[in-house]
mmCIF file of C-alpha atoms in Angstrom:
data_model
loop_
_atom_site.group_PDB
_atom_site.id
_atom_site.type_symbol
_atom_site.label_atom_id
_atom_site.label_comp_id
_atom_site.label_asym_id
_atom_site.label_seq_id
_atom_site.Cartn_x
_atom_site.Cartn_y
_atom_site.Cartn_z
ATOM 1 C CA MET A 1 -20.694 -1.906 60.670
ATOM 2 C CA LYS A 2 -21.536 1.888 60.508
ATOM 3 C CA PHE A 3 -17.783 2.511 59.689
ATOM 4 C CA LEU A 4 -17.281 -0.034 56.967
ATOM 5 C CA ILE A 5 -20.397 1.359 55.038
ATOM 6 C CA LYS A 6 -18.909 4.625 55.421
ATOM 7 C CA PHE A 7 -15.553 2.920 54.276
ATOM 8 C CA LEU A 8 -17.043 1.236 51.327
ATOM 9 C CA ILE A 9 -19.250 4.130 50.339
ATOM 10 C CA SER A 10 -15.685 6.863 50.497
ATOM 11 C CA ILE A 11 -13.567 4.014 48.393
ATOM 12 C CA VAL A 12 -16.844 4.389 45.408
ATOM 13 C CA VAL A 13 -16.782 8.303 45.799
ATOM 14 C CA ILE A 14 -13.544 8.330 44.643
ATOM 15 C CA LEU A 15 -13.490 5.460 42.433
ATOM 16 C CA VAL A 16 -16.327 7.954 40.424
ATOM 17 C CA ILE A 17 -14.030 11.074 40.985
ATOM 18 C CA LEU A 18 -11.118 8.955 39.252
ATOM 19 C CA ALA A 19 -13.121 7.747 36.724
ATOM 20 C CA ILE A 20 -15.150 11.122 35.839
ATOM 21 C CA ALA A 21 -11.311 12.653 35.984
ATOM 22 C CA PHE A 22 -10.016 9.936 33.641
ATOM 23 C CA VAL A 23 -12.747 10.485 31.034
ATOM 24 C CA VAL A 24 -12.119 14.471 30.935
ATOM 25 C CA LEU A 25 -8.555 13.161 30.367
ATOM 26 C CA ILE A 26 -8.656 11.628 27.560
ATOM 27 C CA HIS A 27 -11.156 14.155 26.233
ATOM 28 C CA LEU A 28 -8.666 17.109 26.054
ATOM 29 C CA THR A 29 -6.075 17.156 23.338
ATOM 30 C CA PRO A 30 -2.433 17.012 23.217
ATOM 31 C CA ARG A 31 -2.220 20.963 22.850
ATOM 32 C CA GLN A 32 -4.052 21.578 25.838
ATOM 33 C CA TYR A 33 -1.694 19.477 28.074
ATOM 34 C CA HIS A 34 1.113 21.461 25.887
ATOM 35 C CA LEU A 35 2.286 18.492 23.985
ATOM 36 C CA GLU A 36 2.151 19.702 20.462
ATOM 37 C CA ASN A 37 5.607 20.195 20.001
ATOM 38 C CA VAL A 38 6.692 16.989 21.131
ATOM 39 C CA LYS A 39 8.301 14.542 18.663
ATOM 40 C CA LEU A 40 7.133 11.507 17.123
ATOM 41 C CA GLY A 41 9.688 10.039 15.015
ATOM 42 C CA GLU A 42 10.772 12.539 12.772
ATOM 43 C CA LYS A 43 8.306 14.892 13.546
ATOM 44 C CA THR A 44 6.129 16.991 15.940
ATOM 45 C CA ILE A 45 2.541 15.894 17.203
ATOM 46 C CA GLU A 46 1.817 18.999 15.236
ATOM 47 C CA GLU A 47 3.427 18.827 11.997
ATOM 48 C CA LEU A 48 1.336 15.310 12.380
ATOM 49 C CA GLY A 49 -1.375 17.243 12.549
ATOM 50 C CA LEU A 50 -2.833 15.275 15.865
ATOM 51 C CA ALA A 51 -2.377 18.200 18.278
ATOM 52 C CA ASP A 52 -5.957 19.359 18.110
ATOM 53 C CA THR A 53 -7.012 15.825 18.068
ATOM 54 C CA LYS A 54 -8.428 14.138 21.750
ATOM 55 C CA ILE A 55 -6.236 11.737 23.355
ATOM 56 C CA ILE A 56 -9.273 9.074 23.189
ATOM 57 C CA ASP A 57 -9.558 9.221 19.313
ATOM 58 C CA ILE A 58 -5.511 9.125 18.910
ATOM 59 C CA TYR A 59 -5.785 6.020 20.761
ATOM 60 C CA LYS A 60 -8.828 4.367 19.012
ATOM 61 C CA GLY A 61 -7.641 5.534 15.541
ATOM 62 C CA ILE A 62 -4.019 3.328 16.158
ATOM 63 C CA LYS A 63 -5.889 0.570 17.849
ATOM 64 C CA GLY A 64 -8.052 0.235 14.915
ATOM 65 C CA ILE A 65 -5.454 0.528 12.404
ATOM 66 C CA GLY A 66 -4.256 -3.105 13.320
ATOM 67 C CA LYS A 67 -7.927 -4.580 13.184
ATOM 68 C CA ALA A 68 -8.660 -4.082 9.802
ATOM 69 C CA LYS A 69 -10.232 -6.880 7.436
ATOM 70 C CA GLU A 70 -8.277 -7.634 3.813
ATOM 71 C CA SER A 71 -11.517 -8.019 2.329
ATOM 72 C CA ASP A 72 -12.763 -4.514 3.634
ATOM 73 C CA VAL A 73 -10.290 -2.249 1.796
ATOM 74 C CA VAL A 74 -9.297 -4.864 -1.395
ATOM 75 C CA HIS A 75 -11.617 -4.179 -4.138
ATOM 76 C CA ASN A 76 -9.986 -6.573 -6.795
ATOM 77 C CA PRO A 77 -8.737 -9.682 -4.984
ATOM 78 C CA VAL A 78 -5.717 -11.743 -6.208
ATOM 79 C CA ASP A 79 -6.226 -15.744 -6.676
ATOM 80 C CA LYS A 80 -2.455 -16.881 -7.041
ATOM 81 C CA GLN A 81 -3.408 -19.893 -8.516
ATOM 82 C CA GLU A 82 -5.547 -18.419 -10.928
ATOM 83 C CA GLU A 83 -3.263 -15.862 -11.879
ATOM 84 C CA LYS A 84 -0.033 -17.906 -11.711
ATOM 85 C CA VAL A 85 -1.877 -19.693 -14.502
ATOM 86 C CA LYS A 86 -2.748 -16.413 -16.209
ATOM 87 C CA ALA A 87 1.180 -15.384 -16.657
ATOM 88 C CA ASP A 88 2.332 -18.636 -17.461
ATOM 89 C CA ASP A 89 0.348 -18.144 -20.869
ATOM 90 C CA ASN A 90 0.807 -15.217 -21.355
ATOM 91 C CA PHE A 91 4.446 -15.967 -21.156
ATOM 92 C CA GLU A 92 4.909 -19.028 -22.920
ATOM 93 C CA GLY A 93 7.421 -18.504 -25.974
ATOM 94 C CA SER A 94 9.048 -15.732 -23.734
ATOM 95 C CA THR A 95 12.577 -15.592 -22.091
ATOM 96 C CA LEU A 96 9.531 -16.108 -19.237
ATOM 97 C CA ASP A 97 8.825 -19.334 -20.374
ATOM 98 C CA ASN A 98 8.471 -21.731 -17.457
ATOM 99 C CA THR A 99 9.761 -20.224 -14.302
ATOM 100 C CA ASP A 100 8.560 -19.159 -11.490
ATOM 101 C CA ASP A 101 10.452 -16.042 -10.812
ATOM 102 C CA TYR A 102 9.784 -13.002 -12.215
ATOM 103 C CA SER A 103 12.475 -10.950 -10.762
ATOM 104 C CA SER A 104 14.084 -10.227 -14.121
ATOM 105 C CA VAL A 105 10.847 -8.494 -16.014
ATOM 106 C CA VAL A 106 12.790 -5.230 -13.621
ATOM 107 C CA LYS A 107 15.982 -5.854 -15.187
ATOM 108 C CA GLU A 108 15.088 -6.299 -18.880
ATOM 109 C CA PRO A 109 12.645 -6.701 -21.225
ATOM 110 C CA VAL A 110 11.018 -9.926 -21.855
ATOM 111 C CA LEU A 111 11.449 -11.125 -25.146
ATOM 112 C CA TYR A 112 9.327 -13.147 -27.185
ATOM 113 C CA ASP A 113 9.758 -15.350 -30.318
ATOM 114 C CA VAL A 114 7.913 -13.014 -32.293
ATOM 115 C CA GLN A 115 5.876 -10.114 -31.666
ATOM 116 C CA ARG A 116 2.791 -10.413 -29.781
ATOM 117 C CA LEU A 117 -0.082 -8.682 -28.789
ATOM 118 C CA VAL A 118 -1.144 -9.846 -24.728
ATOM 119 C CA SER A 119 -3.435 -8.955 -22.686
ATOM 120 C CA TYR A 120 -3.267 -8.825 -18.836
ATOM 121 C CA ASP A 121 -6.082 -8.581 -16.169
ATOM 122 C CA ASP A 122 -5.268 -5.989 -13.309
ATOM 123 C CA THR A 123 -5.323 -9.129 -11.295
ATOM 124 C CA THR A 124 -2.579 -10.603 -13.017
ATOM 125 C CA ILE A 125 -0.325 -7.459 -12.482
ATOM 126 C CA ALA A 126 -0.727 -7.639 -9.098
ATOM 127 C CA TYR A 127 -0.019 -10.987 -8.725
ATOM 128 C CA ILE A 128 3.423 -10.572 -11.482
ATOM 129 C CA LEU A 129 4.381 -7.385 -9.217
ATOM 130 C CA ASP A 130 4.111 -8.843 -5.961
ATOM 131 C CA ASN A 131 6.059 -11.706 -6.896
ATOM 132 C CA ILE A 132 9.046 -9.159 -8.301
ATOM 133 C CA ILE A 133 8.798 -7.470 -4.700
ATOM 134 C CA GLN A 134 9.053 -10.903 -3.005
ATOM 135 C CA HIS A 135 11.979 -11.898 -5.146
ATOM 136 C CA ALA A 136 13.929 -8.738 -5.263
ATOM 137 C CA ASP A 137 17.977 -9.125 -5.702
ATOM 138 C CA ALA A 138 20.862 -6.546 -5.276
ATOM 139 C CA ASP A 139 20.060 -6.792 -8.970
ATOM 140 C CA SER A 140 16.721 -5.471 -8.520
ATOM 141 C CA THR A 141 15.779 -1.422 -9.174
ATOM 142 C CA SER A 142 16.056 0.812 -6.213
ATOM 143 C CA GLU A 143 12.396 1.193 -6.024
ATOM 144 C CA VAL A 144 11.613 -2.606 -6.366
ATOM 145 C CA LYS A 145 14.048 -3.129 -3.089
ATOM 146 C CA ALA A 146 12.674 -0.135 -1.113
ATOM 147 C CA LEU A 147 9.291 -1.576 -1.745
ATOM 148 C CA LYS A 148 10.835 -5.028 -0.314
ATOM 149 C CA ASP A 149 12.379 -3.034 2.443
ATOM 150 C CA ALA A 150 9.181 -1.485 3.111
ATOM 151 C CA LYS A 151 7.916 -4.975 4.015
ATOM 152 C CA LEU A 152 4.797 -4.908 1.472
ATOM 153 C CA SER A 153 2.879 -7.558 -0.631
ATOM 154 C CA VAL A 154 0.787 -6.362 -3.476
ATOM 155 C CA LYS A 155 -2.844 -7.171 -2.616
ATOM 156 C CA GLU A 156 -4.886 -5.229 -5.132
ATOM 157 C CA VAL A 157 -4.165 -3.935 -8.528
ATOM 158 C CA THR A 158 -6.882 -1.971 -10.345
ATOM 159 C CA VAL A 159 -6.753 -0.382 -13.480
ATOM 160 C CA GLY A 160 -9.691 2.087 -14.805
ATOM 161 C CA LYS A 161 -9.894 4.758 -18.171
ATOM 162 C CA LEU A 162 -11.104 8.231 -17.764
ATOM 163 C CA GLU A 163 -11.183 9.905 -21.061
ATOM 164 C CA ALA A 164 -8.023 11.385 -20.886
ATOM 165 C CA ASN A 165 -5.816 8.792 -18.939
ATOM 166 C CA GLY A 166 -5.485 5.717 -16.850
ATOM 167 C CA THR A 167 -6.045 5.157 -13.278
ATOM 168 C CA LEU A 168 -4.882 2.774 -10.667
ATOM 169 C CA ARG A 169 -5.626 1.375 -7.180
ATOM 170 C CA VAL A 170 -2.695 -0.315 -5.282
ATOM 171 C CA VAL A 171 -3.093 -1.887 -2.376
ATOM 172 C CA SER A 172 -0.359 -3.281 -0.237
ATOM 173 C CA TYR A 173 -0.033 -5.297 2.970
ATOM 174 C CA MET A 174 2.341 -3.726 4.831
ATOM 175 C CA ASP A 175 4.175 -5.842 7.705
ATOM 176 C CA LEU A 176 4.659 -3.854 10.709
ATOM 177 C CA SER A 177 5.974 -6.647 12.908
ATOM 178 C CA SER A 178 9.435 -6.150 12.316
ATOM 179 C CA PHE A 179 9.515 -2.784 12.703
ATOM 180 C CA THR A 180 7.846 -2.744 16.699
ATOM 181 C CA ASP A 181 11.027 -1.722 18.492
ATOM 182 C CA GLN A 182 11.833 1.016 15.863
ATOM 183 C CA ILE A 183 8.179 2.001 16.667
ATOM 184 C CA LYS A 184 8.301 2.642 19.952
ATOM 185 C CA ASP A 185 11.162 4.269 19.826
ATOM 186 C CA ALA A 186 9.372 6.874 18.009
ATOM 187 C CA LEU A 187 6.642 7.017 19.631
ATOM 188 C CA GLY A 188 8.523 7.140 23.208
ATOM 189 C CA ALA A 189 6.680 7.517 26.548
ATOM 190 C CA ALA A 190 3.547 7.514 24.219
ATOM 191 C CA ALA A 191 4.372 3.588 23.428
ATOM 192 C CA ASN A 192 3.684 2.268 26.335
ATOM 193 C CA ILE A 193 -0.122 3.541 26.621
ATOM 194 C CA LEU A 194 -1.062 3.201 22.806
ATOM 195 C CA PRO A 195 -1.222 -0.204 20.594
ATOM 196 C CA ILE A 196 1.239 -1.030 18.328
ATOM 197 C CA PRO A 197 -0.462 -1.948 14.932
ATOM 198 C CA LYS A 198 1.219 -5.380 13.651
ATOM 199 C CA GLN A 199 -0.164 -5.117 10.416
ATOM 200 C CA ALA A 200 -1.769 -2.491 7.956
ATOM 201 C CA TYR A 201 -3.227 -1.884 4.410
ATOM 202 C CA LEU A 202 -1.998 1.163 2.353
ATOM 203 C CA VAL A 203 -4.099 2.224 -0.795
ATOM 204 C CA SER A 204 -2.556 4.076 -3.052
ATOM 205 C CA ASP A 205 -3.890 5.674 -6.122
ATOM 206 C CA PHE A 206 -2.273 6.826 -9.450
ATOM 207 C CA ASN A 207 -3.331 8.722 -12.421
ATOM 208 C CA PHE A 208 -1.231 7.514 -15.765
ATOM 209 C CA THR A 209 -0.625 8.268 -18.986
ATOM 210 C CA ILE A 210 1.465 6.340 -21.628
ATOM 211 C CA ASN A 211 4.519 8.096 -23.631
ATOM 212 C CA ALA A 212 5.368 7.898 -26.757
ATOM 213 C CA THR A 213 7.612 4.490 -26.124
ATOM 214 C CA GLY A 214 4.341 2.657 -24.563
ATOM 215 C CA LYS A 215 5.201 2.848 -21.319
ATOM 216 C CA LEU A 216 3.260 4.202 -18.199
ATOM 217 C CA ALA A 217 3.714 7.708 -16.974
ATOM 218 C CA THR A 218 2.240 7.440 -13.182
ATOM 219 C CA THR A 219 1.564 10.312 -11.432
ATOM 220 C CA PRO A 220 0.555 9.524 -7.623
ATOM 221 C CA THR A 221 -2.412 11.359 -6.692
ATOM 222 C CA GLY A 222 -3.232 9.771 -3.001
ATOM 223 C CA ILE A 223 -1.938 7.743 -0.196
ATOM 224 C CA CYS A 224 -3.726 6.173 2.930
ATOM 225 C CA VAL A 225 -4.032 3.952 5.873
ATOM 226 C CA ASN A 226 -6.752 1.014 5.084
ATOM 227 C CA GLY A 227 -8.520 3.056 2.567
ATOM 228 C CA ASN A 228 -9.372 5.645 4.911
ATOM 229 C CA ASN A 229 -8.746 9.352 3.498
ATOM 230 C CA ASP A 230 -10.419 11.342 6.337
ATOM 231 C CA ASP A 231 -9.107 10.033 9.422
ATOM 232 C CA PRO A 232 -6.190 12.114 10.869
ATOM 233 C CA VAL A 233 -4.592 9.482 12.974
ATOM 234 C CA SER A 234 -4.288 7.278 10.032
ATOM 235 C CA LYS A 235 -2.626 9.907 8.011
ATOM 236 C CA ALA A 236 -0.475 10.848 10.958
ATOM 237 C CA ILE A 237 0.552 6.911 11.855
ATOM 238 C CA LEU A 238 1.007 6.826 8.526
ATOM 239 C CA GLU A 239 4.239 8.927 8.155
ATOM 240 C CA VAL A 240 5.622 7.648 11.078
ATOM 241 C CA PHE A 241 5.181 3.933 9.256
ATOM 242 C CA ALA A 242 6.762 5.624 6.134
ATOM 243 C CA ASN A 243 9.605 6.978 8.419
ATOM 244 C CA MET A 244 10.573 3.603 10.238
ATOM 245 C CA THR A 245 11.740 2.687 6.439
ATOM 246 C CA GLY A 246 13.908 5.705 5.857
ATOM 247 C CA GLN A 247 11.703 7.469 3.503
ATOM 248 C CA ASP A 248 8.877 9.752 3.844
ATOM 249 C CA VAL A 249 4.885 8.744 2.661
ATOM 250 C CA ASP A 250 5.354 10.389 -1.142
ATOM 251 C CA GLU A 251 8.538 9.214 -1.811
ATOM 252 C CA LEU A 252 7.249 5.659 -1.082
ATOM 253 C CA ASN A 253 4.313 5.969 -2.848
ATOM 254 C CA GLY A 254 5.871 7.492 -6.062
ATOM 255 C CA LYS A 255 8.759 4.377 -6.099
ATOM 256 C CA LEU A 256 5.090 2.096 -5.746
ATOM 257 C CA GLY A 257 4.097 3.695 -9.144
ATOM 258 C CA GLU A 258 7.525 3.744 -10.904
ATOM 259 C CA ALA A 259 7.677 0.110 -10.369
ATOM 260 C CA ILE A 260 4.755 -0.798 -11.595
ATOM 261 C CA SER A 261 5.481 1.292 -14.663
ATOM 262 C CA GLN A 262 9.002 -0.309 -14.488
ATOM 263 C CA VAL A 263 7.578 -3.799 -14.500
ATOM 264 C CA VAL A 264 4.428 -2.699 -17.532
ATOM 265 C CA GLY A 265 7.351 -1.184 -19.805
ATOM 266 C CA ASN A 266 9.093 -4.816 -19.761
ATOM 267 C CA LEU A 267 6.327 -6.457 -20.577
ATOM 268 C CA GLY A 268 5.530 -4.929 -23.374
ATOM 269 C CA MET A 269 4.198 -1.188 -24.624
ATOM 270 C CA VAL A 270 0.563 -0.427 -24.317
ATOM 271 C CA GLY A 271 -1.370 -0.162 -26.762
ATOM 272 C CA THR A 272 -3.276 -2.166 -29.904
ATOM 273 C CA ALA A 273 -2.198 -3.409 -33.249
ATOM 274 C CA GLU A 274 -3.659 -6.000 -35.928
ATOM 275 C CA THR A 275 -2.966 -9.713 -35.330
ATOM 276 C CA VAL A 276 -2.041 -12.126 -38.547
ATOM 277 C CA GLY A 277 -4.290 -14.519 -39.222
ATOM 278 C CA SER A 278 -6.233 -15.803 -36.092
ATOM 279 C CA THR A 279 -2.480 -15.759 -34.136
ATOM 280 C CA ASN A 280 -2.120 -12.327 -31.970
ATOM 281 C CA VAL A 281 1.145 -12.383 -33.656
ATOM 282 C CA VAL A 282 1.684 -8.213 -34.518
ATOM 283 C CA ASN A 283 1.461 -7.138 -37.417
ATOM 284 C CA PRO A 284 4.121 -3.929 -37.275
ATOM 285 C CA LEU A 285 2.358 -1.903 -39.677
ATOM 286 C CA THR A 286 -0.550 -1.597 -37.402
ATOM 287 C CA ILE A 287 0.730 -1.063 -34.105
ATOM 288 C CA ASN A 288 -0.831 2.098 -32.648
ATOM 289 C CA ILE A 289 0.725 2.941 -29.072
ATOM 290 C CA GLY A 290 -1.661 4.773 -26.385
ATOM 291 C CA LEU A 291 -4.537 4.458 -24.128
ATOM 292 C CA GLY A 292 -5.914 2.249 -26.881
ATOM 293 C CA GLY A 293 -4.244 -0.570 -24.723
ATOM 294 C CA VAL A 294 -6.217 0.471 -21.712
ATOM 295 C CA ALA A 295 -9.577 -0.410 -20.527
ATOM 296 C CA GLU A 296 -11.119 -1.136 -17.463
ATOM 297 C CA HIS A 297 -9.145 -3.567 -15.298
ATOM 298 C CA LYS A 298 -6.995 -4.694 -18.412
ATOM 299 C CA LEU A 299 -3.814 -3.462 -20.627
ATOM 300 C CA THR A 300 -3.580 -4.760 -23.880
ATOM 301 C CA LEU A 301 0.888 -4.775 -24.301
ATOM 302 C CA ILE A 302 2.776 -5.076 -27.465
ATOM 303 C CA THR A 303 5.546 -7.778 -26.990
ATOM 304 C CA TYR A 304 8.936 -7.089 -27.836
ATOM 305 C CA GLY A 305 10.393 -9.879 -30.359
ATOM 306 C CA LEU A 306 13.456 -11.627 -30.039
#
């Protein structure tokens, strides 16, 4: 009996020592393990900014990416049924009348029987943009095709207005399940211990001005995962994810901004105008291109006539 007690005590002591050792090890950093030059995808751990981040924090950061709730990230959600009705109303009398596929918007301007003044809620723009990405084909622009290849779907577009420019907050859902094998290859041996997220939300911010032709000229000001700007793990993993699509983060973000510019530009010219009588038919002598057509959550467009 005494031997058994001593044996059990020995086992407990060993387990405690192992537990302490494990806790110590996971609170060390890649640099302390001399792993800062190990590559994850196209960049080293040092280049990704993770060399001095504790192993436990890297693990928690990656694990948390796939657990983000849409309601926590998307602040201006899209009701697809409601926005479909709004889009149909805006397209009445145009070359997009009575269609469910808006992919032609990035290929050619939307034409109306007469030039009209049409307002778009930012939620409607989000709905139209997502429809275009999902219906992208070989004739779509390179920017839209890149967004489709990245498995993005648009969950939010929020339009804001400052004194000298407009702002955009765009939230895209990224389906990572089809990139699992590529991510494993990029992580190498680390894939055996790091959780691989199946999804992520990309939050992109832009400033924009209106050029002489009434189109948005977008400038990316930031992109992050799940709305977390400060987490170095999220920033690093975003870099790895973007590499899976054959692009870097800034390139992907720039293409998103350009796609929005293409869509809005072919819907109409941003600006204001007086309309004839009680209709929304534009008096061409009163057209004023510019930020006057931008408001919180809304863009006012002067359409193109046949």
